[in-house]
Short mmCIF file of C-alpha atoms in Angstrom, two decimals:
data_model
loop_
_atom_site.label_atom_id
_atom_site.label_comp_id
_atom_site.label_asym_id
_atom_site.label_seq_id
_atom_site.Cartn_x
_atom_site.Cartn_y
_atom_site.Cartn_z
CA MET V 23 -141.18 -159.75 -223.34
CA ILE V 24 -142.76 -162.00 -220.69
CA ARG V 25 -139.32 -163.55 -220.09
CA ASN V 26 -137.81 -160.12 -219.64
CA GLY V 27 -140.47 -159.04 -217.16
CA PHE V 28 -139.98 -162.30 -215.18
CA LEU V 29 -136.27 -161.51 -215.07
CA ILE V 30 -136.83 -157.97 -213.75
CA LEU V 31 -139.13 -159.41 -211.18
CA LEU V 32 -136.55 -161.87 -210.02
CA LEU V 33 -133.90 -159.10 -209.84
CA LEU V 34 -136.30 -156.92 -207.79
CA THR V 35 -136.81 -159.95 -205.34
CA LEU V 36 -133.05 -160.23 -205.10
CA PHE V 37 -132.74 -156.54 -204.35
CA SER V 38 -135.31 -156.77 -201.48
CA VAL V 39 -133.36 -159.71 -200.09
CA PHE V 40 -130.14 -157.55 -200.20
CA TYR V 41 -132.04 -154.66 -198.63
CA PHE V 42 -133.27 -156.69 -195.62
CA SER V 43 -129.85 -158.44 -195.09
CA LEU V 44 -128.27 -154.95 -194.93
CA GLN V 45 -130.29 -154.13 -191.77
CA ASP V 46 -128.19 -156.47 -189.61
CA LEU V 47 -124.86 -155.04 -190.94
CA ALA V 48 -125.18 -151.50 -189.21
CA GLU V 49 -122.44 -152.05 -186.64
CA PHE V 50 -120.06 -153.65 -189.12
CA GLY V 51 -116.52 -152.56 -188.95
CA LYS V 52 -116.52 -150.23 -185.92
CA ASN V 53 -114.78 -152.65 -183.49
CA SER V 54 -112.17 -154.10 -185.84
CA ALA V 55 -110.98 -150.72 -187.07
CA GLN V 56 -110.44 -149.65 -183.42
CA TYR V 57 -108.54 -152.81 -182.74
CA PHE V 58 -106.22 -152.37 -185.72
CA LEU V 59 -105.68 -148.76 -184.83
CA ASP V 60 -104.67 -149.68 -181.21
CA HIS V 61 -102.54 -152.74 -181.85
CA GLY V 62 -101.60 -152.82 -185.50
CA LEU V 63 -98.38 -151.01 -185.31
CA GLU V 64 -97.01 -152.78 -182.34
CA GLU V 65 -97.93 -156.26 -183.44
CA THR V 66 -96.79 -156.08 -187.08
CA GLY V 67 -94.43 -153.10 -187.37
CA SER V 68 -96.42 -151.74 -190.30
CA ASN V 69 -97.81 -148.16 -190.44
CA ASN V 70 -100.08 -149.17 -193.28
CA LEU V 71 -102.75 -151.34 -191.68
CA VAL V 72 -103.82 -152.90 -194.96
CA THR V 73 -100.28 -154.17 -195.41
CA SER V 74 -100.23 -155.45 -191.80
CA ILE V 75 -103.41 -157.46 -192.53
CA LEU V 76 -102.22 -158.72 -195.88
CA LEU V 77 -98.74 -159.77 -194.73
CA ASP V 78 -99.31 -160.64 -191.07
CA TYR V 79 -102.82 -161.17 -189.76
CA ARG V 80 -104.12 -162.83 -192.91
CA LEU V 81 -100.94 -163.91 -194.61
CA PHE V 82 -102.50 -167.28 -195.15
CA ASP V 83 -105.06 -165.67 -197.48
CA SER V 84 -102.47 -163.64 -199.39
CA LEU V 85 -100.39 -166.78 -199.96
CA PHE V 86 -103.21 -168.49 -201.75
CA GLU V 87 -104.09 -165.32 -203.52
CA ALA V 88 -100.67 -165.37 -205.01
CA GLY V 89 -101.12 -169.10 -205.58
CA ILE V 90 -104.30 -168.54 -207.52
CA LEU V 91 -102.42 -165.93 -209.67
CA LEU V 92 -99.89 -168.59 -210.44
CA ILE V 93 -102.48 -171.17 -211.23
CA ALA V 94 -104.45 -168.75 -213.48
CA VAL V 95 -101.20 -167.92 -215.30
CA SER V 96 -100.39 -171.67 -215.76
CA GLY V 97 -103.98 -172.19 -217.14
CA ILE V 98 -103.65 -169.35 -219.61
CA ILE V 99 -100.27 -170.67 -220.76
CA TRP V 100 -101.73 -174.20 -221.05
CA ILE V 101 -104.84 -173.06 -222.99
CA SER V 102 -102.77 -171.10 -225.54
CA LYS V 103 -99.88 -173.58 -225.48
CA HIS V 104 -100.01 -174.60 -229.23
CA GLU V 105 -99.87 -171.08 -230.46
CA ILE V 106 -97.00 -170.08 -228.22
CA GLU V 107 -94.73 -172.96 -229.14
CA GLU V 108 -94.94 -172.16 -232.80
CA LYS V 109 -91.86 -170.64 -234.08
CA ASN V 110 -91.83 -167.22 -235.64
CA ALA V 111 -95.01 -166.27 -233.66
CA GLU V 112 -95.38 -162.62 -234.59
CA PHE V 113 -96.64 -160.03 -232.17
CA MET V 114 -99.76 -158.23 -232.72
CA ILE V 115 -98.22 -154.89 -232.23
CA ASP V 116 -96.97 -153.60 -235.58
CA LYS V 117 -94.00 -151.34 -235.42
CA PHE V 118 -94.81 -149.39 -238.44
CA LYS V 119 -98.40 -148.62 -237.42
CA THR V 120 -97.61 -147.41 -233.96
CA PRO V 121 -97.42 -143.61 -234.00
CA ASP V 122 -93.91 -142.13 -233.51
CA LEU V 123 -95.22 -139.79 -230.90
CA PHE V 124 -96.48 -142.73 -228.84
CA VAL V 125 -93.06 -144.56 -229.13
CA THR V 126 -91.07 -141.50 -228.09
CA PHE V 127 -93.40 -140.77 -225.18
CA SER V 128 -93.19 -144.42 -224.06
CA ARG V 129 -89.41 -144.12 -223.97
CA LEU V 130 -89.86 -141.03 -221.72
CA VAL V 131 -92.40 -142.53 -219.37
CA TYR V 132 -91.05 -146.02 -219.05
CA PRO V 133 -88.19 -145.41 -216.48
CA LEU V 134 -90.55 -143.17 -214.49
CA MET V 135 -93.18 -145.87 -214.31
CA LEU V 136 -90.68 -148.43 -213.29
CA ALA V 137 -89.26 -146.22 -210.58
CA PHE V 138 -92.77 -145.50 -209.23
CA GLY V 139 -93.69 -149.08 -209.16
CA PHE V 140 -90.54 -149.96 -207.15
CA TYR V 141 -91.32 -147.07 -204.82
CA ILE V 142 -94.83 -148.42 -204.21
CA ILE V 143 -93.52 -151.88 -203.56
CA ILE V 144 -90.70 -151.01 -201.18
CA ASN V 145 -92.60 -148.32 -199.31
CA GLY V 146 -95.71 -150.59 -199.04
CA HIS V 147 -95.52 -150.72 -195.14
CA VAL V 148 -95.48 -146.99 -194.72
CA SER V 149 -97.55 -145.41 -197.55
CA PRO V 150 -100.47 -146.60 -199.53
CA GLY V 151 -99.51 -149.53 -201.81
CA GLY V 152 -97.79 -152.82 -201.39
CA GLY V 153 -96.71 -155.83 -203.33
CA PHE V 154 -99.79 -156.43 -205.34
CA GLN V 155 -100.41 -152.89 -206.43
CA GLY V 156 -96.81 -152.12 -207.12
CA GLY V 157 -96.38 -155.30 -209.05
CA ALA V 158 -99.24 -154.26 -211.31
CA ILE V 159 -97.56 -150.92 -212.01
CA VAL V 160 -94.26 -152.63 -212.72
CA ALA V 161 -96.03 -155.05 -215.10
CA THR V 162 -97.62 -152.08 -216.87
CA ALA V 163 -94.29 -150.41 -217.26
CA ILE V 164 -92.77 -153.64 -218.71
CA LEU V 165 -95.68 -153.83 -221.20
CA ILE V 166 -94.74 -150.41 -222.53
CA LEU V 167 -91.50 -151.98 -223.67
CA TYR V 168 -93.48 -153.81 -226.38
CA TYR V 169 -94.41 -150.45 -227.80
CA ILE V 170 -90.83 -149.23 -227.84
CA ASP V 171 -89.40 -152.42 -229.42
CA ALA V 172 -92.05 -154.45 -231.21
CA GLU V 173 -89.70 -157.33 -232.20
CA LYS V 174 -88.89 -158.03 -228.63
CA GLU V 175 -89.05 -161.74 -227.80
CA THR V 176 -90.11 -163.07 -224.35
CA ASN V 177 -89.10 -166.38 -223.10
CA ILE V 178 -92.40 -167.34 -221.40
CA LYS V 179 -91.05 -170.63 -220.01
CA MET V 180 -88.24 -168.90 -218.16
CA ILE V 181 -90.58 -166.28 -216.67
CA VAL V 182 -93.02 -168.87 -215.44
CA THR V 183 -90.16 -170.92 -213.87
CA ILE V 184 -88.81 -167.80 -212.07
CA GLU V 185 -92.44 -167.16 -210.83
CA LYS V 186 -92.71 -170.57 -209.51
CA TYR V 187 -89.45 -170.35 -207.51
CA LEU V 188 -90.49 -166.89 -206.29
CA TYR V 189 -93.78 -168.38 -204.98
CA LEU V 190 -91.80 -171.14 -203.22
CA THR V 191 -89.48 -168.52 -201.63
CA ILE V 192 -92.46 -166.57 -200.43
CA LEU V 193 -93.88 -169.84 -198.86
CA VAL V 194 -90.52 -170.57 -197.14
CA ILE V 195 -90.05 -166.97 -195.75
CA ALA V 196 -93.67 -167.05 -194.50
CA SER V 197 -93.07 -170.38 -192.71
CA LEU V 198 -89.79 -169.29 -191.20
CA SER V 199 -91.73 -167.71 -188.17
CA PHE V 200 -92.34 -171.31 -187.01
CA PHE V 201 -88.73 -171.62 -186.05
CA THR V 202 -88.41 -168.16 -184.34
CA ARG V 203 -91.91 -167.67 -182.85
CA GLY V 204 -93.54 -171.15 -182.93
CA THR V 205 -96.41 -169.99 -185.22
CA PHE V 206 -96.81 -170.25 -188.96
CA PHE V 207 -97.49 -167.36 -191.34
CA THR V 208 -96.59 -164.29 -189.27
CA ASN V 209 -93.73 -161.86 -188.70
CA ILE V 210 -90.33 -163.56 -188.15
CA PHE V 211 -89.46 -161.04 -185.44
CA ASP V 212 -91.29 -161.25 -182.16
CA PRO V 213 -92.89 -157.88 -181.39
CA ASN V 214 -92.00 -158.25 -177.71
CA THR V 215 -88.27 -158.36 -178.27
CA PHE V 216 -87.77 -156.45 -181.55
CA ASP V 217 -88.83 -152.86 -182.29
CA THR V 218 -91.02 -151.87 -185.31
CA GLY V 219 -88.00 -150.95 -187.44
CA THR V 220 -86.63 -154.41 -187.35
CA GLN V 221 -90.03 -155.90 -188.00
CA SER V 222 -90.45 -153.89 -191.16
CA ILE V 223 -87.44 -155.66 -192.73
CA TYR V 224 -89.66 -158.77 -193.03
CA LEU V 225 -92.45 -156.72 -194.50
CA ILE V 226 -90.16 -155.10 -197.10
CA VAL V 227 -88.65 -158.58 -198.11
CA LEU V 228 -92.15 -160.14 -198.55
CA ASN V 229 -93.52 -157.09 -200.34
CA VAL V 230 -90.60 -157.10 -202.86
CA LEU V 231 -91.13 -160.85 -203.51
CA VAL V 232 -94.83 -160.59 -203.92
CA GLY V 233 -94.38 -157.51 -206.07
CA PHE V 234 -91.97 -159.30 -208.53
CA LYS V 235 -94.27 -162.38 -208.62
CA VAL V 236 -97.32 -160.34 -209.51
CA ALA V 237 -95.36 -158.39 -212.13
CA LEU V 238 -93.98 -161.50 -213.80
CA GLY V 239 -97.50 -163.11 -213.66
CA LEU V 240 -99.19 -160.08 -215.38
CA TRP V 241 -96.35 -159.91 -217.99
CA THR V 242 -96.87 -163.52 -218.82
CA ILE V 243 -100.71 -163.08 -219.26
CA PHE V 244 -100.13 -160.08 -221.50
CA THR V 245 -97.51 -161.85 -223.68
CA ALA V 246 -99.80 -164.82 -223.99
CA PHE V 247 -102.57 -162.62 -225.24
CA LEU V 248 -100.29 -160.82 -227.68
CA LYS V 249 -99.03 -164.07 -229.20
CA GLU V 250 -102.54 -165.49 -229.36
CA GLY V 251 -104.20 -162.47 -231.17
CA ARG V 252 -102.20 -162.65 -234.36
CA MET Y 20 -122.70 -143.43 -201.25
CA ASP Y 21 -125.48 -145.66 -200.00
CA PRO Y 22 -124.76 -149.41 -200.06
CA LEU Y 23 -128.09 -149.88 -201.89
CA LEU Y 24 -126.60 -148.24 -205.05
CA THR Y 25 -123.89 -150.94 -204.98
CA PHE Y 26 -126.69 -153.49 -205.18
CA ILE Y 27 -127.99 -151.88 -208.18
CA VAL Y 28 -124.54 -152.20 -209.81
CA ILE Y 29 -124.51 -155.92 -208.84
CA LEU Y 30 -127.97 -156.38 -210.30
CA VAL Y 31 -127.10 -154.56 -213.61
CA GLY Y 32 -124.34 -157.09 -213.96
CA MET Y 33 -126.76 -160.00 -213.29
CA TYR Y 34 -129.22 -158.58 -215.92
CA GLY Y 35 -126.40 -158.37 -218.38
CA LEU Y 36 -125.29 -161.90 -217.63
CA SER Y 37 -128.73 -163.27 -218.28
CA THR Y 38 -129.58 -161.24 -221.39
CA SER Y 39 -126.27 -160.88 -223.20
CA LYS Y 40 -125.95 -162.83 -226.48
CA ASN Y 41 -122.17 -162.36 -226.85
CA ILE Y 42 -119.45 -164.17 -224.82
CA ILE Y 43 -117.38 -161.09 -224.29
CA LYS Y 44 -120.38 -159.14 -223.06
CA SER Y 45 -121.04 -161.95 -220.55
CA VAL Y 46 -117.38 -161.63 -219.27
CA PHE Y 47 -117.95 -157.87 -218.98
CA SER Y 48 -121.11 -158.49 -216.95
CA VAL Y 49 -119.19 -160.66 -214.44
CA THR Y 50 -116.60 -157.81 -214.16
CA ILE Y 51 -119.41 -155.37 -213.40
CA MET Y 52 -120.89 -157.55 -210.69
CA GLU Y 53 -117.46 -157.84 -209.25
CA SER Y 54 -117.05 -154.07 -209.13
CA GLY Y 55 -120.38 -153.84 -207.32
CA VAL Y 56 -119.11 -156.38 -204.69
CA ILE Y 57 -115.90 -154.30 -204.28
CA LEU Y 58 -117.86 -150.98 -203.88
CA LEU Y 59 -120.18 -152.66 -201.31
CA PHE Y 60 -117.28 -153.90 -199.07
CA LEU Y 61 -115.40 -150.59 -199.27
CA ASN Y 62 -118.74 -148.84 -198.29
CA LEU Y 63 -119.39 -151.04 -195.31
CA GLY Y 64 -115.81 -150.55 -193.96
CA ASN Y 65 -115.89 -146.74 -194.26
CA LEU Y 66 -116.57 -144.87 -190.99
CA GLU Y 67 -118.04 -141.35 -190.65
CA GLY Y 68 -115.18 -138.92 -190.80
CA GLY Y 69 -112.48 -141.69 -190.91
CA SER Y 70 -109.17 -141.20 -192.56
CA ILE Y 71 -107.11 -143.70 -194.63
CA PRO Y 72 -105.96 -146.74 -192.55
CA ILE Y 73 -102.36 -145.61 -192.08
CA ILE Y 74 -101.18 -144.73 -188.61
CA THR Y 75 -99.78 -141.26 -188.29
CA GLN Y 76 -99.68 -139.02 -185.25
CA ALA Y 77 -103.00 -137.36 -186.06
CA SER Y 78 -105.14 -140.44 -186.86
CA GLU Y 79 -107.94 -140.99 -184.44
CA ILE Y 80 -110.74 -142.49 -186.52
CA ILE Y 81 -109.77 -144.71 -189.47
CA ALA Y 82 -111.64 -146.59 -192.06
CA ASP Y 83 -111.76 -150.29 -191.41
CA PRO Y 84 -108.72 -151.80 -193.16
CA LEU Y 85 -110.06 -155.39 -193.15
CA PRO Y 86 -112.50 -154.95 -196.07
CA GLN Y 87 -109.81 -153.09 -198.12
CA ALA Y 88 -107.37 -155.97 -197.54
CA LEU Y 89 -110.02 -158.46 -198.69
CA MET Y 90 -110.81 -156.44 -201.78
CA ILE Y 91 -107.20 -156.52 -202.86
CA THR Y 92 -107.70 -160.31 -203.14
CA THR Y 93 -110.89 -159.90 -205.05
CA ILE Y 94 -109.35 -157.53 -207.48
CA VAL Y 95 -106.34 -159.71 -208.24
CA ILE Y 96 -108.44 -162.88 -208.52
CA GLY Y 97 -111.03 -161.04 -210.61
CA SER Y 98 -108.45 -159.82 -213.08
CA THR Y 99 -106.88 -163.25 -213.46
CA VAL Y 100 -110.28 -164.93 -213.89
CA THR Y 101 -111.27 -162.29 -216.56
CA ALA Y 102 -107.94 -162.94 -218.38
CA LEU Y 103 -108.66 -166.71 -218.35
CA ALA Y 104 -112.17 -166.32 -219.56
CA LEU Y 105 -111.01 -164.06 -222.41
CA MET Y 106 -108.39 -166.64 -223.38
CA LEU Y 107 -111.02 -169.33 -223.50
CA CYS Y 108 -113.14 -166.90 -225.56
CA ILE Y 109 -110.22 -166.55 -228.07
CA LYS Y 110 -109.99 -170.41 -228.27
CA VAL Y 111 -113.78 -170.63 -228.88
CA PHE Y 112 -113.49 -168.06 -231.61
CA HIS Y 113 -110.68 -170.00 -233.30
CA HIS Y 114 -112.79 -173.16 -233.19
CA TYR Y 115 -116.22 -171.96 -234.14
CA GLY Y 116 -115.46 -168.59 -235.88
CA THR Y 117 -117.93 -166.72 -233.80
CA VAL Y 118 -118.41 -165.57 -230.20
CA GLU Y 119 -122.26 -165.44 -230.27
CA TRP Y 120 -123.87 -168.02 -227.79
CA ARG Y 121 -126.72 -169.00 -230.14
CA GLU Y 122 -124.43 -169.23 -233.20
CA ILE Y 123 -122.08 -171.55 -231.30
CA LEU Y 124 -125.08 -173.73 -230.28
CA ARG Y 125 -126.27 -173.88 -233.84
CA ARG Y 126 -122.84 -174.90 -235.07
CA GLY Y 127 -122.81 -177.91 -232.87
CA GLY Y 128 -121.27 -176.55 -229.67
CA GLY Y 129 -122.42 -177.94 -226.38
CA LYS Y 130 -122.76 -181.46 -227.62
#
């Protein structure tokens, strides 16, 4: 009881610290939003300003975000290594216990989800979405496959290898701007000489690569969990 | 929504982290704290009467896209960290046969 009261006192102290630190943040965001609204489209060729930040202004951040995803996937594979390498590892999903209605409905929804995910990825520079969000949707669509066909085997090693090469491709494409513009990690096409339509080619290519990488990463994580939880 | 409410979400996560006796509940508490941080950042970037940060003909005031781009990073990293923690939790369960903190300590964990 005393310990609990002490804890609540500590949390209240933290709350007051938060409260007083908030007083300085009143003007946060007003200037940067105006800057992105004025210059975002011309400088990056992306209508969606979040994509313009993710794939142009702060591409360095996004690269290592994708890198952390790769590292986490590798860590999960390594932790659950012994179980996955066993032969005849059976999946947790039992085909005979899954309701028929669910299986039928999954078959119906699966292509729609896949198409929606690809739409989100490819249209990431115009409408809400992008590589990371669309990749998550595609991964969810792939996971539904396990309900349709419970005996489906997944070659995890191959998926992780593809993911590594995709990450290297993303790094190479992001660095290509050094040869065309003289700076690392920005759009290949110079905004002064190319129009926004040409610039968006780069955004689409990078969005597709990031989307596939995220989808493969999440697929690997899910498969590792399925094989672990026998 | 007031940013102070998001602090309460973070503090709820902290309280859960310090009082939970189960590993999975601790992982959930970390996730709750993370949701509080995400809500806080999205709050701070939101301007009065601002629309979504996508340039159209009509847009004059937009929400700040910078916190939103940062929060995508947080969401992706948070999900992977949660997955890693849960996988470790499965390993702990295979090794000790329980996911209660005290029970693991009693069975010789942490030595």
